[in-house]
Amino acid sequence: MRFPEFSGDWKESTIGKEFELYSGNTPSRLDKENFVGDVNWITSGELKDHYIGDTKEKISENSAKENNLRLLPEGTFVIAIYGLEAEGVRSTGSIITKQSTISQACMAFTPKGIISNEFLYSWYKKHGNVIGIRYAQGTKQQNLSYDIIEKFKIRYPSLQEQDKLNSFISLLDTRISTQSRIINELQSLISGITQRTSKHSSVRMVLLSELLVERNEKNTELFPVHSVSVSEGVINQIDYLGRSFSAADTSHYNVAHRGDIIYTKSPTGEFPFGIVKRNSVETNVSVSPLYGVYKPVSDEVALYIHYYFCSPLNAQNYLHKLIQKGAKNTINITNQRFLENIIPLPDRKTLTGFVKLISAVSAKLELEKSLLETLQTQKRYLLTQMFV
């Protein structure tokens, strides 16, 4: 698929011939002054949108100099090169709109010839997922390196055709970015509703053991194996991750019914002591035997617990007090120990109102997520058709 005014074959080269590659590093956190400044410092987790102009953390100019961090100019394309075993990380990259530095988990591209970074952005969005699956190396963490990336072949048209393609893709990305902001605003609204409800005047502190009972049901009927995601909740491993990570025999796995609460215990991102989610899958599922599965006293209570623990602060404050150090100082919270702390619970009338409101907002959120997925699918199709 090409614009009618262009014809002729695209040229072929390699990334190493057409771009200068650069990876940054992380200043020492032992010196707090390193992170007191106004110089952008990009980490791989921030490379989600087409453009990035601000960063969560900033460093000082002195820190940039002492750590030999390049100040990358506006228009530089940056990709994530660490943690590519995760589907959500593969093919992530952004073009910076303000002079920035980067961490060692990122790779920056500076053009040597006529291939623009906007064109490279779209090329990588098409090929990045396959690159991450086939070429990233490592045991637990899958990473890309300079030696791998520089060898990739890239085909490209004239600069005029690149500009036309880039303008077209930018229109789609603008719409996708707008849709993402709508979703973020709805998620913030849900967080605000939950926080307000947890501080309602009717709240009383209740032991979680009064609200949940461990299910203790094994997977003798061999229900499909699911995992638990921070953003998506309970998800089918094959559908979401592309393959199953379960044992050959899953009969010893735990069964979770719809509405059950699942505690994973595995540290991830902002949840160093594990995540807590309600199972919203219609049918019974099986989960790792390391997970705790609990039957709630009611589905209203389960929904409240789910949203209460969506807050990293709530989850950390609750779970930190339950930590029991095991062998080699490993952090351990047993299934029963998980129930031995208290949470704020509103009265029944307030809880019912919370569930009605949060359900309406959540339904709207799912509709907006579905629209975002449609837009992203359209973009993937166009990239497949327009980029070699």
Tab-separated table of N, CA and C in Angstrom, residues 7 40 61 98 152 226 233 239 242 248 270 302 313 340-341 372:
chain	number	residue	atom	x	y	z
A	7	SER	N	6.575	5.856	-6.475
A	7	SER	CA	6.816	4.556	-7.111
A	7	SER	C	8.298	4.216	-6.978
A	40	ASN	N	15.998	16.166	32.044
A	40	ASN	CA	15.203	14.946	31.834
A	40	ASN	C	16.088	13.708	31.880
A	61	GLU	N	22.671	18.872	36.159
A	61	GLU	CA	23.632	18.988	35.057
A	61	GLU	C	24.978	18.385	35.458
A	98	LYS	N	12.187	17.226	24.104
A	98	LYS	CA	12.996	18.132	24.915
A	98	LYS	C	14.329	17.439	25.186
A	152	PHE	N	20.336	-5.187	12.286
A	152	PHE	CA	19.007	-5.288	11.693
A	152	PHE	C	18.944	-4.556	10.358
A	226	HIS	N	-4.457	-19.269	34.546
A	226	HIS	CA	-4.478	-17.820	34.424
A	226	HIS	C	-3.387	-17.204	35.295
A	233	GLY	N	-5.785	-7.389	35.592
A	233	GLY	CA	-6.417	-8.327	36.519
A	233	GLY	C	-6.091	-9.770	36.168
A	239	ASP	N	-3.642	-16.336	26.033
A	239	ASP	CA	-4.241	-15.192	25.331
A	239	ASP	C	-3.439	-13.924	25.538
A	242	GLY	N	0.924	-15.009	25.276
A	242	GLY	CA	1.362	-15.692	24.065
A	242	GLY	C	1.716	-17.152	24.261
A	248	ALA	N	3.505	-29.014	33.481
A	248	ALA	CA	2.805	-29.958	32.599
A	248	ALA	C	1.534	-30.477	33.272
A	270	GLU	N	5.292	-1.151	41.328
A	270	GLU	CA	4.911	-0.385	42.520
A	270	GLU	C	4.330	-1.258	43.627
A	302	ALA	N	-16.038	-8.034	47.717
A	302	ALA	CA	-14.927	-8.405	46.834
A	302	ALA	C	-14.547	-7.246	45.927
A	313	LEU	N	-0.130	2.354	47.487
A	313	LEU	CA	0.092	2.759	48.882
A	313	LEU	C	-0.723	1.888	49.828
A	340	GLU	N	-4.496	-11.415	58.196
A	340	GLU	CA	-4.344	-11.015	59.594
A	340	GLU	C	-4.078	-9.529	59.801
A	341	ASN	N	-4.527	-8.708	58.889
A	341	ASN	CA	-4.436	-7.266	59.078
A	341	ASN	C	-5.817	-6.659	58.843
A	372	LEU	N	-9.708	2.028	22.264
A	372	LEU	CA	-8.262	2.174	22.125
A	372	LEU	C	-7.661	0.969	21.404
